[in-house]
Coordinates of C-alpha atoms and ligand atoms in Angstrom, one line a residue:
M1 CA 87.7 183.0 159.8
T2 CA 84.1 182.4 158.7
G3 CA 83.6 181.8 155.0
T4 CA 87.2 180.8 154.3
V5 CA 87.5 177.4 152.6
T6 CA 90.4 175.4 153.9
P7 CA 92.5 173.3 151.5
E8 CA 91.1 170.2 153.1
Q9 CA 87.5 171.3 152.5
S10 CA 88.4 172.2 148.9
S11 CA 89.7 168.7 148.2
I12 CA 86.6 167.2 149.8
D13 CA 84.4 169.3 147.5
N14 CA 86.4 168.4 144.5
L15 CA 86.1 164.7 145.3
A16 CA 82.4 165.0 145.9
K17 CA 81.9 166.7 142.6
L18 CA 83.9 164.0 140.8
R19 CA 81.9 161.3 142.5
E20 CA 78.6 163.0 141.6
M21 CA 79.6 163.2 138.0
R22 CA 80.8 159.6 137.9
D23 CA 77.6 158.5 139.5
K24 CA 75.6 160.3 136.9
A25 CA 77.7 158.6 134.2
L26 CA 76.8 155.2 135.7
Q27 CA 73.1 156.0 135.5
G28 CA 73.1 156.2 131.7
G29 CA 69.8 157.4 130.4
G30 CA 68.1 157.0 133.9
T31 CA 65.9 154.5 135.6
A32 CA 62.9 154.6 133.3
R33 CA 65.1 153.9 130.2
I34 CA 67.0 151.2 132.0
D35 CA 63.7 149.6 132.9
A36 CA 62.6 149.9 129.2
Q37 CA 65.8 148.2 128.1
H38 CA 65.3 145.3 130.5
A39 CA 61.6 145.0 129.4
K40 CA 62.9 144.3 125.9
G41 CA 65.0 141.4 127.2
K42 CA 68.2 143.4 126.9
M43 CA 70.9 144.2 129.4
T44 CA 72.4 147.7 129.8
A45 CA 75.8 148.4 128.4
R46 CA 77.4 148.3 131.9
E47 CA 75.7 145.0 132.8
R48 CA 77.1 143.5 129.5
L49 CA 80.6 144.7 130.3
S50 CA 80.5 143.3 133.8
I51 CA 79.8 139.8 132.2
L52 CA 82.4 140.2 129.4
L53 CA 85.3 141.3 131.5
D54 CA 87.2 139.8 134.4
E55 CA 85.8 141.1 137.6
G56 CA 87.2 144.5 138.6
S57 CA 89.4 144.8 135.5
F58 CA 87.5 147.5 133.6
Q59 CA 89.3 150.9 133.3
E60 CA 87.0 153.4 131.7
L61 CA 88.1 156.3 129.6
G62 CA 85.9 159.2 128.5
A63 CA 83.1 158.7 131.0
L64 CA 82.5 162.4 131.3
A65 CA 82.6 163.4 127.6
T66 CA 79.5 165.1 126.3
H67 CA 78.4 166.7 123.0
Q68 CA 78.3 170.4 122.4
V69 CA 75.4 170.3 120.0
T70 CA 72.4 172.7 120.6
D71 CA 70.3 172.0 117.5
F72 CA 66.8 170.6 118.0
G73 CA 66.9 171.0 121.8
M74 CA 70.0 168.9 122.2
G75 CA 71.4 171.5 124.7
R76 CA 69.1 170.0 127.3
K77 CA 70.0 166.4 126.4
R78 CA 73.6 166.0 127.7
Y79 CA 74.6 162.7 129.3
P80 CA 78.1 162.1 130.5
G81 CA 79.7 159.5 128.2
D82 CA 77.3 160.5 125.3
G83 CA 75.9 157.0 124.9
V84 CA 79.0 154.9 124.6
I85 CA 81.2 153.4 127.3
T86 CA 84.8 152.9 126.3
G87 CA 87.8 151.5 128.1
F88 CA 90.2 148.6 128.7
G89 CA 89.8 145.4 130.7
R90 CA 90.9 141.8 130.8
I91 CA 89.3 138.6 129.5
N92 CA 90.7 135.4 131.2
G93 CA 93.6 137.6 132.2
R94 CA 94.4 138.8 128.7
R95 CA 94.2 142.5 127.8
V96 CA 91.3 143.8 125.6
A97 CA 89.9 147.2 124.5
V98 CA 86.1 147.4 124.5
Y99 CA 83.3 149.8 123.8
A100 CA 79.6 149.4 124.5
Q101 CA 76.9 151.6 123.1
D102 CA 74.3 152.5 125.7
F103 CA 70.8 152.5 124.1
T104 CA 69.4 154.2 127.2
V105 CA 71.2 157.4 126.2
L106 CA 69.5 158.9 123.1
G107 CA 69.0 155.4 121.7
G108 CA 72.8 154.8 121.6
S109 CA 72.7 157.1 118.6
F110 CA 76.1 157.6 117.0
S111 CA 77.6 161.1 117.5
Q112 CA 80.8 162.9 117.0
V113 CA 81.7 162.4 120.6
Q114 CA 81.0 158.7 120.4
A115 CA 83.3 158.5 117.4
Q116 CA 86.1 160.4 119.1
K117 CA 85.9 158.0 122.1
I118 CA 85.8 154.9 119.9
N119 CA 88.6 156.3 117.7
K120 CA 90.8 156.8 120.6
L121 CA 90.2 153.3 121.8
Q122 CA 90.9 151.9 118.3
D123 CA 94.2 153.8 118.1
L124 CA 95.3 152.6 121.5
A125 CA 94.3 149.0 120.8
L126 CA 96.2 149.0 117.6
E127 CA 99.3 150.6 119.1
S128 CA 99.2 148.2 122.0
G129 CA 98.5 145.2 119.9
I130 CA 95.4 144.0 121.8
P131 CA 91.9 142.9 120.5
I132 CA 89.1 145.3 120.3
I133 CA 85.5 144.3 121.0
G134 CA 82.5 146.5 120.1
L135 CA 79.0 146.0 121.7
N136 CA 76.6 147.6 119.3
D137 CA 73.1 148.8 120.3
S138 CA 72.2 151.9 118.5
G139 CA 69.6 153.8 116.5
G140 CA 72.4 154.7 114.0
A141 CA 73.7 158.2 113.0
R142 CA 72.4 160.8 115.5
V143 CA 69.9 162.7 113.5
Q144 CA 70.4 166.0 115.4
E145 CA 74.1 166.0 114.5
G146 CA 73.5 165.8 110.8
V147 CA 76.6 165.3 108.6
R148 CA 78.9 165.4 111.7
S149 CA 77.6 161.9 112.7
L150 CA 78.0 160.6 109.1
A151 CA 81.6 161.8 109.0
A152 CA 82.1 160.2 112.4
Y153 CA 81.3 156.7 110.9
G154 CA 84.1 157.3 108.3
E155 CA 86.6 157.8 111.1
V156 CA 85.6 154.4 112.6
F157 CA 85.7 152.6 109.3
Q158 CA 89.2 154.0 108.5
R159 CA 90.5 152.6 111.7
N160 CA 88.7 149.3 111.3
V161 CA 90.6 148.8 108.1
E162 CA 93.9 149.9 109.5
A163 CA 93.5 147.4 112.4
S164 CA 92.4 144.6 110.0
G165 CA 95.1 141.9 109.9
V166 CA 96.8 143.3 112.9
I167 CA 94.5 142.9 115.9
P168 CA 91.4 140.8 116.4
Q169 CA 88.2 142.9 116.0
V170 CA 85.0 141.4 117.2
S171 CA 81.5 143.0 116.9
L172 CA 78.5 142.0 119.0
I173 CA 75.1 143.1 117.8
M174 CA 72.9 143.4 120.8
G175 CA 70.1 145.6 119.6
P176 CA 69.4 147.7 116.4
C177 CA 72.3 148.2 114.0
A178 CA 71.0 150.2 111.0
G179 CA 72.2 152.2 108.1
G180 CA 75.9 152.8 107.8
A181 CA 76.3 151.4 111.3
V182 CA 76.3 147.9 109.8
Y183 CA 79.6 148.5 108.0
S184 CA 81.8 148.7 111.0
P185 CA 80.8 145.2 112.1
A186 CA 81.1 144.1 108.4
L187 CA 84.7 145.3 108.4
T188 CA 85.7 143.5 111.6
D189 CA 86.8 139.8 111.8
F190 CA 83.7 138.4 113.5
T191 CA 80.1 139.4 114.1
I192 CA 78.0 137.8 116.8
M193 CA 74.2 138.4 116.9
V194 CA 71.7 137.8 119.6
D195 CA 68.5 135.9 118.5
Q196 CA 65.3 138.0 118.5
T197 CA 66.8 141.2 120.1
S198 CA 69.3 142.3 117.4
N199 CA 68.9 143.3 113.8
M200 CA 71.2 144.5 111.1
F201 CA 69.9 146.2 107.9
L202 CA 70.8 149.1 105.6
T203 CA 67.2 150.3 105.5
G204 CA 64.5 149.2 107.9
P205 CA 61.1 147.6 107.1
E206 CA 59.3 150.9 106.5
I207 CA 61.7 152.1 103.9
V208 CA 61.9 148.7 102.3
E209 CA 58.1 148.7 102.0
S210 CA 58.0 152.2 100.6
V211 CA 60.7 151.5 98.0
T212 CA 60.0 147.9 96.9
G213 CA 56.5 147.2 98.3
E214 CA 57.9 144.2 100.3
Q215 CA 56.4 143.7 103.8
V216 CA 58.8 142.2 106.3
T217 CA 59.4 142.5 110.1
A218 CA 62.7 143.7 111.4
E219 CA 63.5 140.1 112.5
E220 CA 62.7 138.7 109.0
L221 CA 64.7 141.4 107.3
G222 CA 67.8 141.4 109.5
G223 CA 67.5 139.2 112.5
A224 CA 70.2 136.8 113.7
A225 CA 68.8 133.8 111.9
V226 CA 68.9 135.7 108.6
H227 CA 72.4 136.9 108.9
T228 CA 74.0 133.8 110.4
G229 CA 72.1 131.4 108.0
R230 CA 71.2 133.2 104.8
S231 CA 73.4 136.2 104.2
G232 CA 76.5 135.1 106.1
V233 CA 76.9 138.6 107.4
A234 CA 77.3 137.3 110.9
Q235 CA 79.4 134.3 111.9
F236 CA 77.8 133.4 115.2
E237 CA 74.2 133.3 116.6
A238 CA 73.7 133.4 120.4
K239 CA 70.4 132.6 122.0
T240 CA 70.9 135.1 124.8
E241 CA 73.1 138.1 125.5
I242 CA 75.0 136.1 128.1
Q243 CA 75.7 133.4 125.5
A244 CA 77.0 136.1 123.1
L245 CA 79.4 137.4 125.7
E246 CA 80.6 133.9 126.6
M247 CA 81.1 133.1 122.9
T248 CA 83.3 136.2 122.6
K249 CA 85.5 135.0 125.4
L250 CA 85.8 131.5 123.9
L251 CA 86.5 132.9 120.4
L252 CA 89.4 135.1 121.7
S253 CA 90.9 132.0 123.4
Y254 CA 91.8 130.7 119.9
L255 CA 93.4 133.9 118.8
P256 CA 96.6 135.7 119.5
A257 CA 96.5 139.3 120.9
N258 CA 97.9 140.5 117.5
T259 CA 99.4 139.1 114.4
S260 CA 102.9 139.3 115.7
E261 CA 102.2 136.9 118.5
D262 CA 101.1 133.3 118.7
A263 CA 97.7 132.1 120.0
P264 CA 97.8 130.7 123.5
I265 CA 98.5 127.0 123.9
L266 CA 96.4 125.3 126.6
V267 CA 97.3 122.3 128.6
S268 CA 95.3 119.4 127.2
D269 CA 94.3 116.3 129.1
D270 CA 93.5 114.5 125.9
S271 CA 96.5 112.2 125.0
P272 CA 98.3 113.1 121.8
D273 CA 98.7 109.4 121.1
R274 CA 95.0 108.6 121.5
M275 CA 93.8 106.4 118.6
A276 CA 90.2 106.8 117.5
D277 CA 89.2 103.3 116.6
E278 CA 85.7 104.2 115.6
L279 CA 87.1 106.2 112.7
N280 CA 88.3 103.0 110.9
T281 CA 84.6 102.2 110.2
V282 CA 83.1 105.6 109.9
V283 CA 83.1 105.9 106.1
P284 CA 80.4 103.7 104.6
T285 CA 81.6 101.3 101.9
D286 CA 78.8 102.5 99.6
D287 CA 80.0 105.9 98.5
R288 CA 76.5 107.1 98.0
I289 CA 75.9 107.0 101.7
A290 CA 76.8 110.0 103.8
Y291 CA 78.4 110.1 107.3
D292 CA 78.6 113.0 109.7
M293 CA 81.9 114.9 109.5
H294 CA 81.2 116.5 112.9
R295 CA 81.7 113.1 114.4
V296 CA 85.0 112.6 112.7
L297 CA 86.3 115.9 113.8
E298 CA 85.2 115.3 117.4
D299 CA 87.1 112.0 117.5
I300 CA 90.3 113.7 116.2
F301 CA 90.5 117.0 118.0
D302 CA 91.0 117.6 121.8
T303 CA 87.9 116.8 123.8
D304 CA 85.3 119.6 123.6
S305 CA 87.7 121.9 121.8
I306 CA 85.8 122.6 118.6
M307 CA 84.1 126.0 118.0
E308 CA 82.3 126.1 114.7
V309 CA 82.3 129.4 112.7
H310 CA 79.5 130.2 110.3
A311 CA 77.8 127.0 111.5
A312 CA 74.4 127.8 109.8
F313 CA 75.8 129.4 106.7
A314 CA 76.7 127.0 103.9
P315 CA 76.5 123.9 106.1
N316 CA 77.8 121.8 103.3
V317 CA 81.2 122.7 104.6
I318 CA 82.4 123.1 108.2
C319 CA 84.9 125.8 109.3
A320 CA 85.9 125.6 112.9
F321 CA 88.6 126.5 115.4
A322 CA 89.8 123.5 117.4
R323 CA 92.8 122.3 119.4
L324 CA 95.2 119.6 118.9
D325 CA 97.3 118.8 122.0
G326 CA 96.3 122.2 123.3
R327 CA 97.5 124.1 120.1
P328 CA 94.8 126.1 118.3
V329 CA 94.2 125.3 114.6
G330 CA 91.7 126.1 111.9
V331 CA 89.7 123.2 110.4
V332 CA 88.0 123.2 107.0
A333 CA 86.0 120.1 106.1
N334 CA 83.3 119.0 103.7
Q335 CA 80.1 117.8 105.3
P336 CA 78.8 114.8 103.3
T337 CA 75.4 114.9 105.0
V338 CA 74.6 118.3 103.4
M339 CA 74.5 118.4 99.6
S340 CA 77.3 115.7 99.6
G341 CA 79.7 118.3 100.9
V342 CA 79.8 120.0 97.5
L343 CA 81.5 123.4 96.9
D344 CA 79.2 126.3 95.9
I345 CA 79.2 130.1 96.0
D346 CA 78.4 130.4 99.7
S347 CA 80.8 127.7 100.8
S348 CA 83.5 129.4 98.7
D349 CA 83.0 132.6 100.6
K350 CA 82.9 130.8 103.9
I351 CA 86.1 128.7 103.3
S352 CA 88.1 131.5 101.8
R353 CA 87.3 134.0 104.6
F354 CA 88.1 131.4 107.2
I355 CA 91.5 130.5 105.7
R356 CA 92.5 134.1 105.5
I357 CA 91.6 134.6 109.2
C358 CA 93.7 131.5 110.1
D359 CA 96.6 132.7 108.0
V360 CA 96.6 136.2 109.5
Y361 CA 96.5 134.8 113.0
S362 CA 99.1 132.1 112.3
L363 CA 96.7 129.2 112.9
P364 CA 97.6 126.0 110.9
V365 CA 94.9 125.0 108.5
L366 CA 93.8 121.3 108.6
T367 CA 91.5 120.3 105.7
F368 CA 89.4 117.2 105.6
V369 CA 88.2 116.4 102.0
D370 CA 85.1 114.5 101.0
C371 CA 83.8 116.5 98.1
P372 CA 82.3 115.6 94.7
G373 CA 83.5 118.9 93.3
Y374 CA 82.0 122.3 92.5
L375 CA 78.2 122.4 92.2
P376 CA 77.0 122.4 88.6
G377 CA 74.0 124.5 87.6
V378 CA 72.8 127.5 85.7
E379 CA 72.1 129.6 88.8
Q380 CA 75.5 128.9 90.2
E381 CA 77.2 129.8 86.9
Y382 CA 75.1 133.0 86.5
N383 CA 75.9 134.1 90.0
G384 CA 79.6 133.7 89.4
V385 CA 80.6 130.4 90.9
I386 CA 83.8 130.7 88.9
R387 CA 85.0 134.0 90.6
H388 CA 83.6 132.9 94.0
G389 CA 85.2 129.4 93.7
A390 CA 88.5 131.1 92.8
K391 CA 88.5 132.6 96.3
I392 CA 89.2 129.2 97.8
I393 CA 92.1 128.6 95.5
Y394 CA 93.5 132.1 96.1
A395 CA 93.2 131.8 99.9
Y396 CA 95.0 128.4 100.0
C397 CA 97.7 129.5 97.6
Q398 CA 98.3 132.8 99.4
S399 CA 98.4 131.4 103.0
T400 CA 101.7 130.6 104.5
V401 CA 100.7 128.9 107.7
P402 CA 101.2 125.1 108.0
K403 CA 98.6 123.2 106.0
I404 CA 97.8 119.6 106.3
T405 CA 95.2 117.8 104.2
V406 CA 93.4 114.6 105.0
V407 CA 91.4 113.0 102.1
T408 CA 88.7 110.9 103.8
R409 CA 86.7 109.9 100.7
K410 CA 85.9 111.9 97.5
A411 CA 88.5 114.3 96.1
I412 CA 87.2 114.5 92.7
G413 CA 88.2 117.0 90.0
G414 CA 88.2 120.6 91.2
S415 CA 87.7 119.5 94.8
Y416 CA 91.0 117.6 94.8
V417 CA 92.9 120.6 93.5
A418 CA 91.1 123.4 95.3
L419 CA 90.9 121.9 98.8
G420 CA 94.4 122.0 100.0
S421 CA 96.2 119.9 97.5
R422 CA 100.0 119.5 97.7
Q423 CA 100.4 121.6 94.5
M424 CA 98.6 124.5 96.2
G425 CA 100.7 124.6 99.2
A426 CA 99.7 121.8 101.5
D427 CA 102.8 120.7 103.5
I428 CA 101.6 117.2 104.1
A429 CA 98.7 115.3 102.5
F430 CA 97.3 112.2 104.1
A431 CA 94.6 110.0 102.7
W432 CA 92.5 107.3 104.3
P433 CA 92.1 104.0 102.5
S434 CA 88.6 105.0 101.6
A435 CA 89.9 108.0 99.5
Q436 CA 88.7 108.3 95.9
I437 CA 91.1 110.6 94.0
A438 CA 90.3 111.1 90.4
V439 CA 89.3 113.5 87.6
M440 CA 85.7 112.3 87.7
G441 CA 83.5 109.6 89.1
P442 CA 83.5 106.1 87.4
D443 CA 80.0 106.5 85.8
G444 CA 81.0 109.8 84.2
A445 CA 84.3 108.4 83.0
A446 CA 82.5 105.3 81.5
K447 CA 80.2 107.6 79.5
L448 CA 82.9 109.9 78.4
L449 CA 85.5 107.3 77.4
H450 CA 83.5 104.3 76.4
G451 CA 80.0 105.6 75.8
K452 CA 79.8 104.6 72.2
A453 CA 81.5 101.2 72.8
I454 CA 79.2 100.4 75.7
K455 CA 76.1 101.3 73.6
A456 CA 77.3 99.2 70.7
S457 CA 78.1 96.1 72.9
N458 CA 75.7 93.1 73.1
D459 CA 75.3 93.7 76.9
P460 CA 75.7 97.4 77.6
Q461 CA 75.0 97.0 81.3
A462 CA 77.8 94.4 81.7
A463 CA 80.2 96.4 79.5
E464 CA 79.6 99.5 81.6
A465 CA 80.0 97.5 84.9
E466 CA 83.3 96.1 83.6
F467 CA 84.7 99.5 82.8
V468 CA 83.5 101.0 86.1
A469 CA 85.1 98.1 88.1
E470 CA 88.4 98.6 86.2
Y471 CA 88.3 102.4 86.7
R472 CA 87.6 102.0 90.4
E473 CA 90.5 99.5 90.7
R474 CA 92.9 101.7 88.8
F475 CA 92.0 105.3 89.8
F476 CA 89.3 105.5 92.4
N477 CA 91.5 105.0 95.4
P478 CA 94.4 106.7 97.2
Y479 CA 97.1 104.5 95.9
R480 CA 97.7 106.1 92.4
A481 CA 98.0 109.5 94.1
A482 CA 100.4 108.0 96.7
D483 CA 102.4 106.3 94.0
L484 CA 102.9 109.7 92.3
G485 CA 103.8 111.5 95.5
Q486 CA 100.7 113.6 95.6
I487 CA 99.6 112.0 98.8
D488 CA 102.4 111.7 101.3
E489 CA 101.0 108.8 103.3
V490 CA 97.9 106.6 103.3
I491 CA 97.0 106.2 106.9
E492 CA 94.5 104.2 109.0
P493 CA 91.7 106.6 110.0
R494 CA 92.2 105.7 113.7
E495 CA 95.8 107.1 113.7
T496 CA 94.8 110.5 112.3
R497 CA 95.0 112.4 115.6
P498 CA 98.6 111.4 116.5
R499 CA 99.7 111.8 112.9
L500 CA 98.4 115.3 112.7
I501 CA 99.9 116.2 116.1
R502 CA 103.3 114.9 115.0
A503 CA 103.1 116.7 111.7
L504 CA 102.2 120.0 113.3
E505 CA 105.1 119.7 115.7
V506 CA 107.5 119.5 112.7
L507 CA 105.7 122.3 110.9
Q508 CA 105.6 124.8 113.8
T509 CA 108.8 126.4 112.7
K510 CA 107.8 126.6 109.0
V511 CA 109.0 129.8 107.3
V512 CA 107.8 130.9 103.8
N513 CA 109.4 133.8 101.9
T514 CA 107.0 135.7 99.9
V515 CA 107.6 138.2 97.1
P516 CA 107.1 141.8 98.4
K517 CA 104.2 143.5 96.7
K518 CA 101.5 146.1 97.7
H519 CA 98.8 143.5 97.8
G520 CA 97.4 140.8 95.5
L521 CA 94.1 141.1 93.8
F522 CA 91.9 138.7 95.8
P523 CA 88.9 137.7 93.6
V524 CA 85.7 139.3 95.0
Ligands
HXC601 C1 68.7 160.4 117.4 C2 67.6 158.5 118.1 C3 68.0 157.8 117.0 C4 68.9 158.5 116.0 C5 66.8 156.5 118.2 N1 66.8 157.7 118.8 N2 67.5 156.6 117.1 N3 68.0 159.8 118.3 N4 69.2 159.8 116.3 N5 69.3 157.8 115.0 C6 66.2 158.1 120.1 C7 64.7 158.2 119.9 O1 64.3 159.4 119.4 C8 64.2 158.0 121.3 O2 64.4 159.1 122.0 C9 65.3 157.0 121.9 O3 66.4 157.1 121.0 C10 64.8 155.5 121.9 O4 64.3 155.3 120.5 P1 62.9 154.6 120.3 O5 62.6 154.8 118.9 O6 61.9 155.0 121.3 O7 63.2 153.1 120.6 P2 62.6 151.8 119.9 O8 61.1 151.9 119.8 O9 63.2 150.7 120.6 O10 63.2 151.8 118.4 C11 64.6 151.7 118.1 C12 64.9 152.0 116.7 C13 64.3 153.4 116.3 C14 64.3 150.9 115.8 C15 66.4 151.9 116.5 O11 64.7 154.3 117.3 C16 64.7 153.8 115.0 O12 64.2 153.4 113.9 N6 65.7 154.7 114.9 C17 66.2 155.3 113.7 C18 67.0 154.2 112.9 C19 67.7 154.9 111.7 O13 67.1 154.9 110.6 N7 68.9 155.4 111.9 C20 69.6 156.2 111.0 C21 70.3 155.3 110.0 S1 71.1 156.1 108.8 P3 63.2 159.7 122.9 O14 63.8 160.8 123.7 O15 62.1 160.2 122.0 O16 62.8 158.6 123.8 C22 72.7 156.0 109.2 C23 73.6 156.6 108.2 C24 75.0 156.3 108.6 O17 73.0 155.6 110.2 C25 75.8 156.2 107.3 C26 77.3 156.0 107.6 C27 78.0 155.5 106.4

């Protein structure tokens, strides 16, 4: 009969319609906008996902969702997916949830539909115990949706906080990220920014100028260099989008899928018994001369296994993920080449945040101490070095993961106590023979204890030198602390790697019982 549609024909039509709609979703905002995105040196959201995820692993959800808004001509601006691509995939075979804002669709602006799609993904990731990765590239709250888009941010923030401490959350900033949009990344565990093509700020350059009169470019106000170096808002700076995506994969390799699991242990071809002979001479005999702690760490940890976190922020300390005999660990170390490795406000933020991340993901914390103490100064005191410095103490005391400390040289005053001392929960404390563990340096002690006697003596210089020599002999070494049991063992620097590996083997079954409470009051 003419005009009758057979069941077969109906199925073919249905499939054709689905394929057409899917095709449309794949086109995002269309060729011209994709070209404009490329012209800015940026990839499209789908191109980014194809690099991030294992080939063929992406399973999209919500590809056909569109908004129902009609204000300001929005009825004519409907795009399947509504400017964000959401779904699941695998990275190096491990499951992840991922969303990527599509700037080619209405500037990636954040809508109620975007929030619904991201919320669903956040819920599924949390319930399934897998990491969630957000690729941000958006003009912020969609203006045409008014308060709906503002409320939508709240829905994302709420879930960011619920997932915090349960699953890894990683934010990549790959374009603009303005207004309230910055707070979702700020609530996640890690933020990675791309140099020159990404910005984060609460208010852009025009508003800044109109309110404060300051003239800045978007890059100067909130580019990757600013946030990875100055503000500490972002932990990683990538030179290119591809590098940012590769960094994400590397970062996840150190972390478990959730806080109930352990991070993957890789097979290492670096011998656990390897001695690092160069370390026996790395610390200069003159304690005013610096040495590079990066070199020390590279000699101790598995070959090419170190990934520094917050490298450009507070470089007077080093925080890094690394591996020892294939097992991921967190490393905290002073860097003597920058401000003598002193502790200040920014380094307190950096260390305490990192320790809490290690603790929540069950990564042992290994601390390498060469620090003259907390930084003195009016500016530091006025800006609250006491409450910021307290964060380090709180983080060490609160953490229950295995903790091993190695004093390489100075552990003087506050730095001895704050940086992983036995009394604050270190399970094992080693010291190198070059360690100097005391309340203060010899010159300060000479002035404090014998200042008047030195001045009154016939030869003040000789009197001071005599006191300093005696102080160094008695106190300025690791042996008094070892004698008192505050250092468990003084070791040759060359044997640090095997010592740490053996100690971690013992501590891997460490259990700590904590008093139940709602939560402590972490100093902020
Ligand atoms: C709706 C938006 C938009 C937005 C961009 N577009 N941002 N549409 N709402 N927030 C649209 C543009 O109108 C344009 O559409 C297309 O996206 C591309 O934008 P362009 O401006 O042409 O791109 P570009 O020159 O690259 O500039 C990018 C930009 C700029 C710097 C991000 O678009 C911009 O300043 N946007 C507004 C940023 C902002 O202030 N957002 C609100 C933050 S307040 P057409 O069709 O014309 O090409 C906020 C509050 C949240 O987010 C609070 C939560 C707690």
